[in-house]
PDB file of C-alpha atoms and ligand atoms in Angstrom:
ATOM      1  CA  MET X   1     -88.887 155.551-154.533  1.00 82.00           C
ATOM      2  CA  ASN X   2     -88.207 157.876-157.430  1.00 92.00           C
ATOM      3  CA  TYR X   3     -90.609 157.760-160.330  1.00 95.00           C
ATOM      4  CA  ALA X   4     -89.737 158.639-163.894  1.00 97.00           C
ATOM      5  CA  MET X   5     -92.595 161.133-163.982  1.00 96.00           C
ATOM      6  CA  PRO X   6     -94.924 162.639-161.390  1.00 94.00           C
ATOM      7  CA  LEU X   7     -97.615 160.265-160.128  1.00 93.00           C
ATOM      8  CA  PRO X   8    -101.108 161.344-161.158  1.00 93.00           C
ATOM      9  CA  ASP X   9    -103.512 162.349-158.412  1.00 93.00           C
ATOM     10  CA  PRO X  10    -105.829 159.403-157.632  1.00 95.00           C
ATOM     11  CA  PRO X  11    -109.335 159.766-159.047  1.00 98.00           C
ATOM     12  CA  CYS X  12    -111.670 160.480-156.130  1.00 98.00           C
ATOM     13  CA  LEU X  13    -115.330 160.906-155.239  1.00 98.00           C
ATOM     14  CA  HIS X  14    -116.795 163.131-152.552  1.00 98.00           C
ATOM     15  CA  ILE X  15    -118.483 161.560-149.538  1.00 98.00           C
ATOM     16  CA  SER X  16    -121.674 162.865-147.977  1.00 98.00           C
ATOM     17  CA  GLY X  17    -121.101 164.248-144.500  1.00 96.00           C
ATOM     18  CA  SER X  18    -117.337 163.812-144.601  1.00 97.00           C
ATOM     19  CA  PRO X  19    -114.308 165.902-145.553  1.00 98.00           C
ATOM     20  CA  GLU X  20    -112.596 162.696-146.727  1.00 98.00           C
ATOM     21  CA  LEU X  21    -112.429 161.596-150.341  1.00 98.00           C
ATOM     22  CA  PHE X  22    -113.123 158.112-151.708  1.00 98.00           C
ATOM     23  CA  PRO X  23    -110.151 157.006-153.861  1.00 98.00           C
ATOM     24  CA  VAL X  24    -111.345 155.075-156.911  1.00 98.00           C
ATOM     25  CA  ASN X  25    -109.368 151.927-157.723  1.00 98.00           C
ATOM     26  CA  ARG X  26    -111.241 150.279-160.619  1.00 98.00           C
ATOM     27  CA  ILE X  27    -114.692 150.467-162.203  1.00 98.00           C
ATOM     28  CA  PHE X  28    -116.638 147.287-162.964  1.00 98.00           C
ATOM     29  CA  CYS X  29    -119.897 147.524-164.913  1.00 98.00           C
ATOM     30  CA  VAL X  30    -122.510 144.810-165.252  1.00 97.00           C
ATOM     31  CA  GLY X  31    -124.344 144.326-168.522  1.00 92.00           C
ATOM     32  CA  ARG X  32    -128.050 143.591-168.938  1.00 90.00           C
ATOM     33  CA  ASN X  33    -129.072 143.732-165.290  1.00 94.00           C
ATOM     34  CA  TYR X  34    -132.644 144.908-165.928  1.00 93.00           C
ATOM     35  CA  ALA X  35    -134.916 142.677-167.991  1.00 88.00           C
ATOM     36  CA  ASP X  36    -136.590 145.541-169.886  1.00 88.00           C
ATOM     37  CA  HIS X  37    -133.209 146.965-170.982  1.00 84.00           C
ATOM     38  CA  ALA X  38    -131.972 143.507-172.033  1.00 83.00           C
ATOM     39  CA  ARG X  39    -135.096 143.191-174.189  1.00 87.00           C
ATOM     40  CA  GLU X  40    -134.692 146.644-175.776  1.00 87.00           C
ATOM     41  CA  MET X  41    -131.123 145.724-176.765  1.00 86.00           C
ATOM     42  CA  GLY X  42    -132.373 142.522-178.407  1.00 86.00           C
ATOM     43  CA  HIS X  43    -131.426 139.975-175.743  1.00 85.00           C
ATOM     44  CA  ASP X  44    -133.216 137.291-173.759  1.00 78.00           C
ATOM     45  CA  PRO X  45    -133.504 138.577-170.173  1.00 74.00           C
ATOM     46  CA  ASN X  46    -133.305 135.075-168.672  1.00 77.00           C
ATOM     47  CA  ARG X  47    -131.064 134.854-165.651  1.00 77.00           C
ATOM     48  CA  GLU X  48    -127.820 133.884-167.313  1.00 83.00           C
ATOM     49  CA  PRO X  49    -124.632 134.489-165.317  1.00 88.00           C
ATOM     50  CA  PRO X  50    -123.884 138.227-165.184  1.00 91.00           C
ATOM     51  CA  PHE X  51    -121.196 139.629-167.485  1.00 93.00           C
ATOM     52  CA  PHE X  52    -118.946 142.541-166.731  1.00 96.00           C
ATOM     53  CA  PHE X  53    -116.884 145.113-168.554  1.00 97.00           C
ATOM     54  CA  THR X  54    -114.615 147.757-167.080  1.00 97.00           C
ATOM     55  CA  LYS X  55    -113.816 151.431-167.266  1.00 98.00           C
ATOM     56  CA  PHE X  56    -110.605 153.161-166.290  1.00 97.00           C
ATOM     57  CA  ALA X  57    -110.565 154.573-162.754  1.00 97.00           C
ATOM     58  CA  ASP X  58    -109.787 158.054-164.057  1.00 97.00           C
ATOM     59  CA  ALA X  59    -113.068 157.998-165.989  1.00 98.00           C
ATOM     60  CA  VAL X  60    -114.903 159.297-162.906  1.00 98.00           C
ATOM     61  CA  PHE X  61    -116.212 162.807-163.509  1.00 98.00           C
ATOM     62  CA  THR X  62    -117.646 165.088-160.851  1.00 97.00           C
ATOM     63  CA  GLY X  63    -118.078 168.433-162.600  1.00 97.00           C
ATOM     64  CA  ASP X  64    -121.178 170.260-163.805  1.00 98.00           C
ATOM     65  CA  ASP X  65    -120.263 170.866-167.465  1.00 98.00           C
ATOM     66  CA  TYR X  66    -119.704 167.592-169.275  1.00 98.00           C
ATOM     67  CA  PRO X  67    -117.732 167.636-172.531  1.00 98.00           C
ATOM     68  CA  TYR X  68    -119.497 165.693-175.304  1.00 98.00           C
ATOM     69  CA  PRO X  69    -117.240 162.681-176.030  1.00 98.00           C
ATOM     70  CA  VAL X  70    -115.100 162.628-179.159  1.00 98.00           C
ATOM     71  CA  ALA X  71    -115.294 160.057-181.979  1.00 98.00           C
ATOM     72  CA  THR X  72    -119.056 159.493-181.756  1.00 98.00           C
ATOM     73  CA  ASN X  73    -122.392 160.907-182.854  1.00 98.00           C
ATOM     74  CA  ASP X  74    -124.527 158.725-180.580  1.00 98.00           C
ATOM     75  CA  VAL X  75    -123.828 159.178-176.856  1.00 98.00           C
ATOM     76  CA  HIS X  76    -126.097 157.245-174.483  1.00 98.00           C
ATOM     77  CA  PRO X  77    -125.774 157.931-170.743  1.00 98.00           C
ATOM     78  CA  GLU X  78    -127.056 154.833-168.919  1.00 98.00           C
ATOM     79  CA  CYS X  79    -128.322 155.851-165.480  1.00 98.00           C
ATOM     80  CA  GLU X  80    -127.167 153.372-162.843  1.00 98.00           C
ATOM     81  CA  MET X  81    -126.698 152.950-159.117  1.00 98.00           C
ATOM     82  CA  ILE X  82    -123.040 152.818-158.095  1.00 98.00           C
ATOM     83  CA  VAL X  83    -121.749 150.546-155.338  1.00 98.00           C
ATOM     84  CA  ALA X  84    -118.459 151.657-153.749  1.00 99.00           C
ATOM     85  CA  LEU X  85    -116.356 149.039-151.943  1.00 98.00           C
ATOM     86  CA  SER X  86    -114.322 149.631-148.786  1.00 98.00           C
ATOM     87  CA  SER X  87    -112.954 146.077-148.706  1.00 98.00           C
ATOM     88  CA  GLY X  88    -112.670 143.175-151.087  1.00 98.00           C
ATOM     89  CA  GLY X  89    -111.259 139.691-151.416  1.00 98.00           C
ATOM     90  CA  THR X  90    -111.796 136.516-153.365  1.00 98.00           C
ATOM     91  CA  ASN X  91    -114.650 134.020-153.154  1.00 98.00           C
ATOM     92  CA  ILE X  92    -116.655 136.343-150.927  1.00 98.00           C
ATOM     93  CA  PRO X  93    -119.719 134.464-149.642  1.00 98.00           C
ATOM     94  CA  HIS X  94    -123.042 135.925-150.662  1.00 96.00           C
ATOM     95  CA  ASN X  95    -124.054 136.467-147.042  1.00 97.00           C
ATOM     96  CA  GLN X  96    -120.878 138.507-146.355  1.00 98.00           C
ATOM     97  CA  ALA X  97    -120.806 140.457-149.610  1.00 98.00           C
ATOM     98  CA  LEU X  98    -122.598 143.567-148.355  1.00 98.00           C
ATOM     99  CA  ASP X  99    -119.977 143.905-145.599  1.00 98.00           C
ATOM    100  CA  CYS X 100    -117.610 145.079-148.391  1.00 98.00           C
ATOM    101  CA  VAL X 101    -119.842 148.024-149.332  1.00 98.00           C
ATOM    102  CA  PHE X 102    -118.702 151.493-148.316  1.00 98.00           C
ATOM    103  CA  GLY X 103    -121.653 153.289-149.824  1.00 98.00           C
ATOM    104  CA  TYR X 104    -123.795 154.083-152.814  1.00 98.00           C
ATOM    105  CA  GLY X 105    -124.092 156.758-155.478  1.00 98.00           C
ATOM    106  CA  VAL X 106    -125.622 157.537-158.858  1.00 98.00           C
ATOM    107  CA  GLY X 107    -123.631 157.276-162.069  1.00 98.00           C
ATOM    108  CA  PHE X 108    -123.912 157.456-165.819  1.00 98.00           C
ATOM    109  CA  ASP X 109    -122.363 154.624-167.826  1.00 98.00           C
ATOM    110  CA  ILE X 110    -121.432 156.824-170.785  1.00 98.00           C
ATOM    111  CA  THR X 111    -121.620 154.771-173.961  1.00 98.00           C
ATOM    112  CA  ARG X 112    -120.591 155.651-177.511  1.00 98.00           C
ATOM    113  CA  ARG X 113    -123.461 153.539-178.884  1.00 97.00           C
ATOM    114  CA  ASP X 114    -122.387 153.782-182.529  1.00 98.00           C
ATOM    115  CA  MET X 115    -118.914 152.562-181.650  1.00 98.00           C
ATOM    116  CA  GLN X 116    -120.334 149.844-179.392  1.00 97.00           C
ATOM    117  CA  GLN X 117    -122.626 148.579-182.158  1.00 97.00           C
ATOM    118  CA  GLU X 118    -119.653 148.310-184.513  1.00 97.00           C
ATOM    119  CA  ALA X 119    -117.723 146.416-181.802  1.00 97.00           C
ATOM    120  CA  LYS X 120    -120.661 144.035-181.344  1.00 96.00           C
ATOM    121  CA  ASP X 121    -120.989 143.483-185.102  1.00 97.00           C
ATOM    122  CA  LEU X 122    -117.285 142.732-185.469  1.00 97.00           C
ATOM    123  CA  ALA X 123    -116.934 140.788-182.168  1.00 97.00           C
ATOM    124  CA  ARG X 124    -114.441 143.347-180.892  1.00 96.00           C
ATOM    125  CA  PRO X 125    -113.958 144.606-177.311  1.00 96.00           C
ATOM    126  CA  TRP X 126    -116.149 147.310-175.800  1.00 96.00           C
ATOM    127  CA  ALA X 127    -113.265 149.007-173.975  1.00 96.00           C
ATOM    128  CA  LEU X 128    -113.246 152.223-175.978  1.00 97.00           C
ATOM    129  CA  SER X 129    -116.965 152.367-176.788  1.00 97.00           C
ATOM    130  CA  LYS X 130    -117.599 152.295-173.032  1.00 97.00           C
ATOM    131  CA  GLY X 131    -114.436 154.163-172.206  1.00 97.00           C
ATOM    132  CA  PRO X 132    -114.169 157.683-173.575  1.00 97.00           C
ATOM    133  CA  ASP X 133    -112.582 160.329-171.360  1.00 97.00           C
ATOM    134  CA  PHE X 134    -114.909 160.967-168.400  1.00 98.00           C
ATOM    135  CA  ALA X 135    -116.860 157.751-169.103  1.00 98.00           C
ATOM    136  CA  ALA X 136    -118.217 157.546-165.561  1.00 98.00           C
ATOM    137  CA  PRO X 137    -119.823 160.709-164.179  1.00 98.00           C
ATOM    138  CA  CYS X 138    -120.623 160.006-160.523  1.00 98.00           C
ATOM    139  CA  SER X 139    -122.593 161.695-157.783  1.00 98.00           C
ATOM    140  CA  ILE X 140    -121.359 162.190-154.258  1.00 98.00           C
ATOM    141  CA  LEU X 141    -121.234 158.867-152.347  1.00 98.00           C
ATOM    142  CA  HIS X 142    -123.512 158.180-149.416  1.00 98.00           C
ATOM    143  CA  PRO X 143    -121.981 155.815-146.851  1.00 98.00           C
ATOM    144  CA  VAL X 144    -123.893 152.792-145.599  1.00 98.00           C
ATOM    145  CA  SER X 145    -123.672 154.357-142.130  1.00 97.00           C
ATOM    146  CA  GLU X 146    -125.912 157.166-143.438  1.00 98.00           C
ATOM    147  CA  VAL X 147    -128.334 155.491-145.852  1.00 98.00           C
ATOM    148  CA  GLY X 148    -128.097 151.751-145.154  1.00 98.00           C
ATOM    149  CA  HIS X 149    -128.096 149.345-148.078  1.00 98.00           C
ATOM    150  CA  ILE X 150    -130.057 150.489-151.137  1.00 98.00           C
ATOM    151  CA  GLU X 151    -132.048 147.411-152.172  1.00 96.00           C
ATOM    152  CA  LYS X 152    -135.174 149.102-153.501  1.00 97.00           C
ATOM    153  CA  GLY X 153    -136.280 152.549-154.596  1.00 97.00           C
ATOM    154  CA  LYS X 154    -137.016 154.458-157.770  1.00 98.00           C
ATOM    155  CA  LEU X 155    -134.281 155.037-160.327  1.00 98.00           C
ATOM    156  CA  GLN X 156    -135.091 157.822-162.783  1.00 98.00           C
ATOM    157  CA  PHE X 157    -133.189 159.575-165.552  1.00 98.00           C
ATOM    158  CA  THR X 158    -134.445 162.831-167.014  1.00 98.00           C
ATOM    159  CA  VAL X 159    -133.152 164.955-169.880  1.00 98.00           C
ATOM    160  CA  ASN X 160    -134.306 168.595-169.856  1.00 98.00           C
ATOM    161  CA  GLY X 161    -137.008 167.548-167.394  1.00 98.00           C
ATOM    162  CA  GLU X 162    -138.389 164.767-169.609  1.00 98.00           C
ATOM    163  CA  ILE X 163    -138.290 161.226-168.199  1.00 98.00           C
ATOM    164  CA  ARG X 164    -136.153 158.909-170.332  1.00 98.00           C
ATOM    165  CA  GLN X 165    -135.539 156.002-167.951  1.00 97.00           C
ATOM    166  CA  GLU X 166    -137.497 154.782-164.961  1.00 97.00           C
ATOM    167  CA  GLY X 167    -137.074 151.632-162.929  1.00 96.00           C
ATOM    168  CA  ASN X 168    -136.576 150.339-159.435  1.00 96.00           C
ATOM    169  CA  ILE X 169    -133.442 149.004-157.780  1.00 97.00           C
ATOM    170  CA  ASP X 170    -135.437 145.913-156.777  1.00 95.00           C
ATOM    171  CA  GLN X 171    -135.777 145.081-160.514  1.00 95.00           C
ATOM    172  CA  MET X 172    -132.061 144.290-160.816  1.00 96.00           C
ATOM    173  CA  ILE X 173    -131.667 140.729-162.119  1.00 94.00           C
ATOM    174  CA  TRP X 174    -128.493 140.355-160.018  1.00 94.00           C
ATOM    175  CA  SER X 175    -128.516 142.004-156.591  1.00 96.00           C
ATOM    176  CA  THR X 176    -125.568 143.976-155.224  1.00 98.00           C
ATOM    177  CA  ALA X 177    -124.582 141.063-152.965  1.00 97.00           C
ATOM    178  CA  GLU X 178    -124.813 138.580-155.829  1.00 96.00           C
ATOM    179  CA  MET X 179    -122.665 140.781-158.089  1.00 97.00           C
ATOM    180  CA  ILE X 180    -119.971 141.157-155.425  1.00 98.00           C
ATOM    181  CA  ALA X 181    -119.954 137.399-154.736  1.00 97.00           C
ATOM    182  CA  PHE X 182    -119.844 136.605-158.468  1.00 97.00           C
ATOM    183  CA  LEU X 183    -117.116 139.148-159.307  1.00 97.00           C
ATOM    184  CA  SER X 184    -114.945 137.962-156.420  1.00 98.00           C
ATOM    185  CA  LYS X 185    -114.841 134.502-157.989  1.00 97.00           C
ATOM    186  CA  MET X 186    -113.375 136.046-161.158  1.00 97.00           C
ATOM    187  CA  ILE X 187    -110.965 138.637-159.732  1.00 98.00           C
ATOM    188  CA  THR X 188    -109.751 139.853-156.352  1.00 98.00           C
ATOM    189  CA  LEU X 189    -111.944 142.786-155.374  1.00 98.00           C
ATOM    190  CA  LYS X 190    -110.161 145.651-153.640  1.00 98.00           C
ATOM    191  CA  PRO X 191    -110.962 148.716-151.543  1.00 98.00           C
ATOM    192  CA  GLY X 192    -111.848 151.608-153.837  1.00 98.00           C
ATOM    193  CA  ASP X 193    -113.466 149.463-156.503  1.00 98.00           C
ATOM    194  CA  LEU X 194    -116.769 150.718-157.931  1.00 98.00           C
ATOM    195  CA  ILE X 195    -119.527 148.578-159.423  1.00 98.00           C
ATOM    196  CA  MET X 196    -121.988 150.172-161.837  1.00 98.00           C
ATOM    197  CA  THR X 197    -125.074 148.028-161.391  1.00 98.00           C
ATOM    198  CA  GLY X 198    -126.837 148.248-164.748  1.00 97.00           C
ATOM    199  CA  THR X 199    -129.585 150.319-166.281  1.00 96.00           C
ATOM    200  CA  PRO X 200    -133.315 149.957-166.961  1.00 95.00           C
ATOM    201  CA  ALA X 201    -134.963 150.465-170.352  1.00 94.00           C
ATOM    202  CA  GLY X 202    -135.118 153.795-172.144  1.00 94.00           C
ATOM    203  CA  VAL X 203    -131.508 154.400-173.137  1.00 95.00           C
ATOM    204  CA  SER X 204    -131.288 157.126-175.770  1.00 96.00           C
ATOM    205  CA  ALA X 205    -129.025 159.761-177.253  1.00 98.00           C
ATOM    206  CA  VAL X 206    -128.207 163.127-175.707  1.00 98.00           C
ATOM    207  CA  VAL X 207    -126.873 166.237-177.435  1.00 98.00           C
ATOM    208  CA  LYS X 208    -124.931 169.339-176.514  1.00 98.00           C
ATOM    209  CA  GLY X 209    -126.968 171.636-174.280  1.00 98.00           C
ATOM    210  CA  ASP X 210    -128.974 168.842-172.664  1.00 98.00           C
ATOM    211  CA  HIS X 211    -129.368 168.923-168.876  1.00 98.00           C
ATOM    212  CA  LEU X 212    -129.182 165.435-167.365  1.00 98.00           C
ATOM    213  CA  VAL X 213    -130.434 164.366-163.947  1.00 98.00           C
ATOM    214  CA  GLY X 214    -129.893 160.860-162.578  1.00 98.00           C
ATOM    215  CA  HIS X 215    -131.882 159.943-159.497  1.00 98.00           C
ATOM    216  CA  VAL X 216    -132.054 157.002-157.114  1.00 98.00           C
ATOM    217  CA  ASP X 217    -134.306 157.295-154.076  1.00 98.00           C
ATOM    218  CA  GLY X 218    -132.254 157.942-150.936  1.00 98.00           C
ATOM    219  CA  LEU X 219    -129.160 159.250-152.786  1.00 98.00           C
ATOM    220  CA  SER X 220    -128.047 162.619-154.122  1.00 98.00           C
ATOM    221  CA  ASP X 221    -128.987 163.340-157.735  1.00 98.00           C
ATOM    222  CA  LEU X 222    -126.282 163.349-160.387  1.00 98.00           C
ATOM    223  CA  GLN X 223    -126.707 166.474-162.510  1.00 98.00           C
ATOM    224  CA  LEU X 224    -124.713 167.737-165.455  1.00 98.00           C
ATOM    225  CA  THR X 225    -125.057 169.708-168.669  1.00 98.00           C
ATOM    226  CA  ILE X 226    -123.556 168.471-171.950  1.00 98.00           C
ATOM    227  CA  THR X 227    -121.252 171.066-173.465  1.00 97.00           C
TER     228      THR X 227
HETATM  229 MN1   MN K 301    -124.567 150.140-168.305  1.00 87.59          MN
END
């Protein structure tokens, strides 16, 4: 096959303990998956069906120096656990959903909050407010074979050493298995898909020069400096 232009390199994440790379296919993000964050954004945290938005696969970012996004003055990094899939399918039963998981990591759901608020006010899509260049900084992935399934443990986000967000994976309204089962009823999940699993309360703005650390117990920290 000849292509009209060179194919881009696939976006990839590093894997703990392996020279192989994890090729990223798509990025699904769940909204309002922690009750305290739903409340701080003005919503009822009752267990309504989960809702999802997406980011482009090439939004993954693995560097140390993170360029402050353009077209915004209010960047909120939402600290989240990332689930990486090694298989997919449709109508995946809840009790088989975790079999699709390759591993776990830590990510920031980078949000241009000012742009998102305008989109909410005008009932417009979130695609660009949630999708600047490098909208999904990600840590190295830890395979299930190394760390098992991450179903509880502290999640913490610090900026310049000050705690901004703190929660526990067991506070997720929708568990990893439930999100996979639910998503697979809406779309065919595929190997390489990532799910960003939502964020606890405490989302706030960062500025150039800030040093960000995202932590989930059992996984490698995600660290970067805004430039
Ligand atoms: Mn989020």
